[in-house]
Coordinates of C-alpha atoms in Angstrom, one line a residue:
Chain A
M1 CA 28.2 129.6 -69.8
L2 CA 28.7 127.6 -66.6
L3 CA 27.3 124.7 -65.1
H4 CA 26.3 124.4 -61.9
L5 CA 25.6 120.6 -59.3
L6 CA 23.6 120.3 -56.7
N7 CA 23.1 117.6 -54.8
R8 CA 21.0 119.0 -52.0
S9 CA 17.5 118.6 -51.8
A10 CA 15.7 121.9 -51.5
A11 CA 13.0 120.2 -49.0
S12 CA 15.9 120.5 -46.5
S13 CA 18.9 122.6 -47.4
H14 CA 18.7 126.8 -48.2
V15 CA 21.7 126.4 -50.9
Y16 CA 19.6 126.4 -53.9
R17 CA 18.8 130.2 -53.0
D18 CA 22.7 130.8 -53.2
A19 CA 23.0 128.7 -56.2
L20 CA 20.4 130.3 -58.1
R21 CA 21.4 133.8 -57.4
A22 CA 24.5 133.1 -58.3
M23 CA 23.7 131.9 -61.7
A24 CA 24.0 133.8 -65.4
E25 CA 20.9 133.7 -67.7
D26 CA 22.2 131.0 -70.2
D27 CA 24.0 129.0 -67.2
C28 CA 22.7 125.4 -66.6
L29 CA 21.5 123.5 -63.3
L30 CA 22.4 119.7 -62.9
L31 CA 20.0 118.0 -59.5
T32 CA 22.5 114.7 -58.4
E33 CA 22.2 112.6 -55.9
D34 CA 20.0 114.6 -52.8
G35 CA 19.6 117.1 -55.0
V36 CA 16.9 115.0 -57.7
Y37 CA 14.7 114.8 -54.6
S38 CA 14.1 118.6 -56.2
A39 CA 13.2 117.7 -59.7
L40 CA 9.6 116.9 -58.9
M41 CA 6.4 118.8 -58.3
P42 CA 5.7 121.1 -55.6
L43 CA 9.9 121.3 -55.1
A44 CA 10.4 121.8 -58.6
E45 CA 8.6 125.0 -58.7
H46 CA 11.6 126.3 -56.6
F47 CA 13.7 126.5 -59.7
S48 CA 10.9 128.1 -62.3
A49 CA 13.4 130.6 -63.0
V50 CA 15.7 128.0 -64.3
Y51 CA 12.8 126.3 -66.4
G52 CA 14.8 125.1 -69.7
R53 CA 18.3 125.0 -67.7
L54 CA 17.7 122.7 -65.5
F55 CA 18.6 118.8 -65.4
A56 CA 18.4 115.9 -63.0
L57 CA 21.0 112.5 -63.4
R58 CA 19.1 110.0 -64.3
E59 CA 21.2 107.0 -62.1
D60 CA 20.2 109.1 -58.7
L61 CA 16.3 109.4 -59.8
A62 CA 16.1 105.7 -61.1
S63 CA 18.2 104.5 -57.2
R64 CA 15.8 107.2 -54.9
G65 CA 12.2 105.7 -56.7
L66 CA 12.1 108.8 -58.7
E67 CA 11.9 108.2 -62.4
G68 CA 9.0 108.6 -64.6
R69 CA 7.7 110.7 -61.7
C70 CA 9.4 114.3 -62.6
A71 CA 8.4 117.2 -63.6
E72 CA 7.8 117.9 -67.2
Q73 CA 9.8 121.3 -67.3
I74 CA 13.3 119.4 -66.0
V75 CA 15.5 117.2 -68.7
I76 CA 16.9 113.6 -67.3
V77 CA 20.2 113.0 -68.4
D78 CA 22.3 110.4 -67.8
M79 CA 26.6 109.5 -66.5
E80 CA 27.5 110.1 -70.5
G81 CA 25.0 113.5 -70.4
F82 CA 27.0 115.1 -67.6
V83 CA 29.5 114.6 -68.9
Q84 CA 28.5 116.3 -71.7
L85 CA 27.1 119.4 -70.3
T86 CA 30.8 120.0 -68.5
E87 CA 32.4 119.8 -72.2
D88 CA 29.6 122.4 -73.2
A89 CA 30.0 124.8 -70.1
D90 CA 33.4 127.0 -69.2
R91 CA 33.1 126.0 -65.9
V92 CA 31.1 124.0 -62.9
V93 CA 30.4 125.2 -59.5
S94 CA 29.2 122.2 -57.2
W95 CA 26.8 123.4 -54.3
F96 CA 26.1 121.4 -51.5
Chain B
M1 CA 53.3 128.2 -60.3
S2 CA 53.7 127.7 -63.8
D3 CA 50.5 128.7 -65.7
R4 CA 49.3 131.7 -63.7
S5 CA 45.3 132.3 -64.5
P6 CA 45.2 135.7 -66.1
M7 CA 41.3 135.9 -64.3
P8 CA 41.8 135.7 -60.2
M9 CA 40.8 132.8 -58.2
L10 CA 37.4 133.3 -56.2
V11 CA 36.9 131.2 -53.2
V12 CA 33.6 131.1 -52.5
L13 CA 33.2 130.7 -48.6
R14 CA 30.0 129.6 -47.4
H15 CA 30.1 127.3 -43.9
A16 CA 30.5 129.1 -40.4
P17 CA 33.1 128.6 -38.1
H18 CA 33.3 126.3 -36.0
G19 CA 30.4 123.7 -36.4
S20 CA 32.5 122.5 -39.1
S21 CA 36.2 122.5 -41.3
W22 CA 34.9 124.0 -44.8
L23 CA 35.5 127.5 -43.4
R24 CA 39.0 127.0 -42.5
E25 CA 39.7 124.2 -45.6
G26 CA 38.9 127.0 -47.7
L27 CA 40.9 130.1 -46.6
D28 CA 43.5 127.0 -46.8
V29 CA 43.2 127.2 -50.6
A30 CA 42.6 130.9 -50.4
L31 CA 46.1 131.3 -48.6
V32 CA 48.4 129.2 -51.3
G33 CA 46.7 130.5 -53.9
A34 CA 47.6 133.5 -53.0
A35 CA 51.7 132.1 -51.7
F36 CA 51.4 131.2 -55.3
G37 CA 51.0 134.7 -56.6
Q38 CA 47.9 134.1 -57.7
S39 CA 45.4 137.2 -57.1
V40 CA 43.0 136.0 -54.7
T41 CA 38.9 137.5 -54.3
L42 CA 37.4 136.1 -51.3
L43 CA 33.3 135.7 -51.3
F44 CA 31.2 135.1 -48.3
I45 CA 27.8 134.0 -48.6
G46 CA 25.5 132.3 -47.1
D47 CA 26.5 130.8 -43.6
G48 CA 30.1 131.9 -44.9
V49 CA 29.0 135.5 -43.3
E50 CA 29.6 134.4 -40.1
A51 CA 33.5 133.7 -40.8
L52 CA 33.2 137.8 -40.4
V53 CA 31.3 138.1 -36.8
K54 CA 33.3 140.5 -34.6
G55 CA 34.6 138.9 -30.9
Q56 CA 34.6 135.2 -31.9
Q57 CA 37.1 133.3 -29.7
T58 CA 38.4 129.4 -29.4
G59 CA 36.4 127.1 -29.9
P60 CA 35.8 124.5 -26.4
L61 CA 39.2 122.0 -26.2
G62 CA 41.2 124.9 -27.3
Q63 CA 39.7 124.6 -31.1
K64 CA 41.0 127.1 -33.0
G65 CA 39.0 129.8 -34.3
T66 CA 39.0 130.8 -37.8
H67 CA 39.4 134.9 -37.2
P68 CA 43.0 135.4 -36.1
T69 CA 43.3 133.8 -40.0
L70 CA 41.3 136.6 -41.7
D71 CA 43.7 139.1 -40.0
M72 CA 46.0 137.6 -41.3
L73 CA 44.2 137.7 -45.1
A74 CA 46.3 141.3 -45.9
M75 CA 50.0 139.4 -45.3
Y76 CA 49.2 137.3 -48.2
D77 CA 47.9 140.0 -50.0
I78 CA 44.4 138.9 -49.9
E79 CA 42.6 142.3 -50.0
T80 CA 39.4 141.8 -52.1
L81 CA 36.7 140.4 -49.0
L82 CA 32.9 140.5 -51.1
V83 CA 29.9 139.8 -48.5
D84 CA 26.5 139.0 -50.1
A85 CA 24.6 141.5 -49.0
E86 CA 20.9 139.5 -48.7
S87 CA 23.2 136.8 -46.9
L88 CA 23.7 139.3 -44.4
A89 CA 20.3 140.9 -44.0
Q90 CA 18.8 137.6 -43.6
R91 CA 21.0 137.4 -40.7
G92 CA 20.2 139.9 -38.6
L93 CA 23.7 141.5 -39.5
I94 CA 25.1 144.8 -40.6
E95 CA 28.9 145.7 -42.0
T96 CA 30.1 147.4 -38.3
D97 CA 29.5 143.9 -36.9
L98 CA 32.5 142.6 -38.7
Q99 CA 35.4 142.1 -37.5
L100 CA 37.2 143.5 -41.5
P101 CA 36.7 146.3 -43.9
V102 CA 34.4 144.1 -46.9
T103 CA 32.7 145.3 -49.8
L104 CA 28.7 144.2 -50.4
V105 CA 27.7 142.7 -53.2
A106 CA 24.1 143.3 -54.3
P107 CA 22.6 140.4 -55.4
E108 CA 22.3 141.6 -59.4
R109 CA 26.5 141.4 -59.6
L110 CA 26.6 137.9 -58.1
P111 CA 26.4 135.3 -61.9
S112 CA 29.5 138.5 -63.3
L113 CA 31.3 137.5 -60.3
F114 CA 31.2 133.5 -60.9
A115 CA 31.7 134.4 -64.6
H116 CA 34.7 136.8 -64.5
H117 CA 36.7 134.8 -62.1
A118 CA 39.0 131.4 -62.8
P119 CA 39.5 129.0 -61.1
V120 CA 36.2 129.4 -58.7
F121 CA 36.6 126.7 -55.4
N122 CA 33.4 126.8 -53.7
F123 CA 33.8 125.7 -50.0
Chain C
M1 CA 39.7 117.8 -72.5
R2 CA 42.0 117.2 -69.3
Y3 CA 39.6 116.9 -66.8
A4 CA 41.1 117.0 -63.1
L5 CA 38.3 116.1 -59.8
L6 CA 38.2 117.4 -56.5
V7 CA 36.6 114.7 -53.8
Q8 CA 35.9 116.0 -50.6
G9 CA 33.6 113.3 -49.6
A10 CA 35.0 109.9 -47.1
P11 CA 34.1 106.5 -49.1
Y12 CA 30.6 105.0 -47.8
S13 CA 30.0 107.8 -45.4
H14 CA 28.4 109.9 -48.3
Q15 CA 27.5 109.4 -52.1
A16 CA 30.1 112.4 -53.7
A17 CA 32.9 109.8 -53.9
H18 CA 30.3 107.3 -55.7
S19 CA 29.9 110.0 -58.0
A20 CA 32.9 111.2 -59.0
L21 CA 34.0 107.5 -59.2
R22 CA 30.5 107.2 -62.0
F23 CA 31.7 110.5 -63.4
A24 CA 35.5 109.7 -64.2
E25 CA 34.4 106.2 -66.2
A26 CA 32.3 108.2 -67.6
L27 CA 34.4 111.2 -68.7
I28 CA 37.3 108.6 -70.5
A29 CA 34.6 106.6 -71.9
R30 CA 33.4 109.9 -73.9
S31 CA 37.8 109.2 -74.8
H32 CA 39.0 112.4 -72.2
R33 CA 41.8 112.5 -69.9
L34 CA 41.1 111.8 -66.3
E35 CA 45.2 113.4 -65.3
T36 CA 44.1 114.2 -61.5
V37 CA 41.5 113.4 -58.8
F38 CA 42.7 115.4 -55.3
F39 CA 41.5 114.3 -52.1
Y40 CA 41.0 116.9 -50.2
H41 CA 38.3 117.7 -46.5
D42 CA 37.1 114.1 -45.5
G43 CA 38.1 113.0 -49.4
V44 CA 40.9 111.7 -48.0
Y45 CA 39.8 108.8 -46.6
N46 CA 39.4 107.7 -50.3
A47 CA 43.3 107.1 -49.9
Q48 CA 43.0 104.6 -46.8
R49 CA 44.6 101.1 -47.7
L50 CA 43.5 99.5 -44.5
A51 CA 39.7 100.3 -45.8
T52 CA 37.8 96.7 -45.4
P53 CA 34.1 97.4 -46.9
P54 CA 32.1 94.2 -47.3
Q55 CA 32.9 91.8 -50.8
D56 CA 29.1 92.7 -51.8
E57 CA 30.1 96.3 -51.5
P58 CA 31.7 98.5 -53.9
Q59 CA 35.9 98.3 -53.2
L60 CA 36.8 101.8 -53.9
V61 CA 40.2 102.4 -53.3
D62 CA 40.2 99.7 -55.7
A63 CA 38.5 101.4 -57.8
W64 CA 40.5 105.0 -57.5
C65 CA 43.7 102.7 -57.9
R66 CA 43.1 100.9 -61.1
L67 CA 42.0 104.5 -62.7
H68 CA 45.6 105.4 -62.3
H69 CA 46.7 102.2 -63.3
E70 CA 45.1 101.9 -66.5
H71 CA 44.7 105.5 -67.5
G72 CA 47.9 107.2 -65.4
T73 CA 45.4 109.4 -63.5
A74 CA 47.5 111.2 -60.8
L75 CA 46.1 110.3 -57.1
L76 CA 46.1 114.0 -54.9
V77 CA 45.9 113.7 -51.3
C78 CA 46.5 116.9 -49.5
V79 CA 48.3 116.5 -46.9
A80 CA 48.1 118.8 -44.0
A81 CA 44.5 117.4 -44.6
A82 CA 45.5 113.7 -44.5
L83 CA 47.7 113.7 -42.0
R84 CA 44.8 115.5 -39.4
R85 CA 43.0 112.4 -40.1
G86 CA 45.1 109.8 -40.3
V87 CA 45.9 108.8 -43.4
V88 CA 49.6 108.8 -43.4
D89 CA 52.2 107.6 -45.8
E90 CA 56.1 105.9 -44.5
R91 CA 57.9 109.4 -44.9
E92 CA 55.5 111.7 -43.0
S93 CA 55.0 108.7 -40.5
R94 CA 58.7 108.4 -39.6
R95 CA 58.6 112.3 -39.8
H96 CA 56.6 112.7 -37.4
G97 CA 57.4 109.3 -35.4
K98 CA 54.7 106.9 -35.9
Q99 CA 54.0 103.5 -36.0
G100 CA 53.3 102.3 -39.4
H101 CA 51.0 104.2 -42.7
S102 CA 47.9 104.1 -43.7
L103 CA 48.0 105.4 -47.3
E104 CA 47.1 103.4 -50.0
S105 CA 50.0 103.2 -52.9
P106 CA 50.0 105.0 -55.7
F107 CA 48.0 107.4 -54.1
E108 CA 50.4 110.9 -53.5
L109 CA 50.3 113.3 -50.3
T110 CA 51.2 117.1 -51.5
G111 CA 50.3 119.8 -51.2
V112 CA 47.0 122.3 -51.9
G113 CA 49.2 124.4 -54.2
Q114 CA 48.9 121.1 -56.6
L115 CA 45.2 121.2 -56.7
V116 CA 45.3 125.3 -57.5
E117 CA 47.6 124.1 -60.4
A118 CA 45.2 121.3 -61.7
A119 CA 42.7 123.8 -61.6
M120 CA 44.8 126.2 -63.9
T121 CA 46.0 123.2 -66.3
H122 CA 43.0 121.3 -66.8
D123 CA 40.2 122.5 -68.8
R124 CA 37.9 121.1 -66.5
L125 CA 37.2 120.7 -62.9
I126 CA 34.5 119.0 -61.0
T127 CA 34.0 119.0 -57.1
F128 CA 31.8 116.0 -55.5
S129 CA 31.4 117.6 -52.4
P130 CA 29.6 115.6 -49.1
Chain D
M1 CA 49.7 119.6 -27.1
A2 CA 52.1 116.6 -27.8
T3 CA 50.5 115.2 -31.5
T4 CA 54.4 114.3 -32.1
T5 CA 56.3 111.6 -30.9
I6 CA 59.0 112.1 -28.8
E7 CA 62.6 111.0 -30.7
R8 CA 64.9 112.0 -28.3
W9 CA 65.6 115.5 -26.1
V10 CA 67.8 118.3 -25.3
R11 CA 69.6 119.8 -22.3
V12 CA 68.7 123.4 -22.1
E13 CA 69.9 124.8 -18.4
G14 CA 69.1 121.4 -16.5
Q15 CA 65.7 121.0 -18.3
E16 CA 65.3 117.9 -20.2
I17 CA 63.4 119.4 -24.1
A18 CA 61.7 117.2 -26.4
L19 CA 62.3 117.0 -29.7
D20 CA 60.9 115.4 -32.8
P21 CA 62.5 113.0 -35.3
E22 CA 63.2 116.8 -37.2
G23 CA 64.3 118.3 -34.3
Y24 CA 60.9 120.6 -34.1
L25 CA 60.1 121.3 -30.1
V26 CA 57.0 118.3 -29.1
D27 CA 55.9 120.9 -27.1
M28 CA 55.3 124.1 -28.0
T29 CA 55.3 125.8 -24.3
D30 CA 58.9 124.5 -24.2
W31 CA 60.4 127.2 -25.8
S32 CA 63.0 129.9 -24.8
P33 CA 65.9 132.1 -26.3
A34 CA 67.9 129.3 -24.4
V35 CA 66.1 126.6 -26.9
A36 CA 66.2 128.6 -29.7
E37 CA 70.0 129.1 -29.1
A38 CA 70.3 125.2 -28.3
L39 CA 68.3 124.4 -31.6
A40 CA 70.5 126.4 -33.4
A41 CA 73.7 125.2 -32.4
E42 CA 73.0 121.4 -33.3
E43 CA 72.5 122.8 -36.8
E44 CA 76.1 124.6 -36.5
R45 CA 74.5 127.7 -36.4
E46 CA 75.2 130.9 -34.5
L47 CA 72.1 133.2 -34.0
T48 CA 72.9 136.8 -34.4
A49 CA 71.4 140.0 -33.7
E50 CA 70.0 139.7 -37.5
H51 CA 68.9 135.6 -36.4
W52 CA 66.9 137.4 -33.5
E53 CA 64.4 140.4 -35.1
V54 CA 63.5 137.9 -37.9
I55 CA 62.9 135.6 -35.1
E56 CA 60.9 137.7 -33.0
V57 CA 59.1 138.6 -36.0
L58 CA 58.2 134.6 -36.7
R59 CA 56.9 134.4 -33.2
D60 CA 54.5 137.7 -33.4
F61 CA 53.2 137.2 -36.5
Y62 CA 51.8 133.7 -34.9
A63 CA 51.1 134.9 -31.9
R64 CA 48.6 137.5 -33.6
Y65 CA 48.0 134.7 -36.4
E66 CA 47.7 131.5 -34.8
M67 CA 49.9 130.1 -38.0
A68 CA 53.5 130.2 -39.2
P69 CA 53.5 132.2 -42.2
A70 CA 54.5 130.9 -46.0
M71 CA 57.7 132.7 -47.5
R72 CA 55.8 135.0 -49.0
P73 CA 54.0 136.3 -45.7
L74 CA 57.5 136.0 -43.9
V75 CA 59.5 138.3 -46.2
K76 CA 56.4 141.0 -45.8
A77 CA 56.1 140.3 -42.2
V78 CA 60.1 141.5 -42.1
G79 CA 59.4 144.1 -44.4
Q80 CA 56.9 145.9 -41.9
A81 CA 58.8 145.1 -39.0
L82 CA 62.2 146.1 -40.2
G83 CA 62.4 148.2 -42.8
P84 CA 62.3 147.5 -46.8
E85 CA 66.0 146.7 -46.6
K86 CA 65.6 143.6 -44.7
G87 CA 61.9 142.5 -46.2
K88 CA 63.6 140.8 -49.4
S89 CA 63.7 137.4 -49.6
L90 CA 67.6 137.0 -50.2
H91 CA 68.1 138.5 -46.6
L92 CA 66.3 135.6 -45.1
M93 CA 67.8 133.2 -48.1
K94 CA 71.6 134.4 -46.2
L95 CA 70.1 133.9 -42.6
F96 CA 68.0 130.5 -42.9
P97 CA 69.8 129.0 -45.8
D98 CA 67.9 126.3 -47.3
S99 CA 64.3 126.9 -46.3
P100 CA 63.8 130.5 -44.3
A101 CA 59.8 129.7 -43.3
K102 CA 60.5 126.3 -42.0
A103 CA 64.2 126.5 -40.8
G104 CA 62.2 129.8 -38.9
A105 CA 59.7 128.0 -37.2
R106 CA 61.8 125.5 -35.9
L107 CA 64.4 128.0 -34.1
A108 CA 60.8 130.3 -33.4
G109 CA 59.2 127.4 -31.7
L110 CA 56.0 127.4 -33.9
P111 CA 54.4 124.3 -34.8
K112 CA 56.1 121.9 -37.7
P113 CA 55.2 123.0 -41.0
T114 CA 52.7 120.7 -43.0
N115 CA 54.8 120.3 -46.0
C116 CA 51.4 122.3 -47.5
L117 CA 53.3 124.7 -50.0

């Protein structure tokens, strides 16, 4: 299992499409930095193929005033959760 | 290199030439890996496919291009050049527009590429 | 586990270096070892010893140095990327006949080979890019 | 093209050629066979026909690819140009002791390697 990191908003960059196409069936995706803008509907719908394996970083949501407005399909993790995700993955691939 | 990886290394090139140094610096990582005897696969995806377009030149102020570096890959024994077919089609390009022979990759093959290479460097 | 980080963003321009530091603290808190941080692309500016942020902002260069002193983390800077951007140590300054140097110690200039090596010898490599 | 400070000069055929602190050309367009001879003489090296053919390979490599080769591709390029007998690192080490890629780049007037490997 690979963990993919995405730090771009789906509203401004198409890189999320390549990231999604590169993901295997059990890979996970963590939204960080400006990537967390995609954690809200309707942008989150772009990630429907990976619901259940889709995470967003709490501190990046909080600093942007978005905590509590996340789509319910997204699992929010803190920094420790981020580290845990990297422990569980064989490798980590960053998309930027 | 002390610990040679049992899997080939993957360098993913996602940026176009000239506009930024990502492509050049990504290629440098591939060259160094190969110089150390590591087997290297290149994957051109997204704007990275623009790196292969024929007829590129030096930029203004003598800014070096990356097209001579691509010609040099064979000297470093980097021979697996994969191109994401969808990225190519999205940009109105076909294989004969490219300066080197490449292997097109169908979308369903992408996940296994990432799974069967290590390390993976994404530029 | 043994971790390596690849940092490619300049401090204060992008969040990448700040995220990397936060991640570094978190992985150490979970009893992993952060053995190597490799600075590439604009990440080499993290090693600028003349960086002078206002007192009320994070002191990134100091924070990296602290990781080295407290946890033995190697701070490796790609020499080719650094030289182009004016981040030079005393030795390279002499080699190229320049006045002065700008690399903070204990950052070290090194080749991209060290990045490839780190990717193969550590359990995890996490990239933070702008 | 002078990205590097001039440290000293070497006189070649009545012209002053600028060198950096490590003896590399400051201006790559200053290169000529006579300059290569002068640089070799500084190292107390005599350029034989075997040196010259490798210098040619280096200059061709740079002209084609705009980059000076690391050791591995240099060996390959020499093998392709001069035959498998000479395309061996042993042969290159004999001609340019220490570091063939670096010493060769200096004599062939290529940009100074960045210590990247």
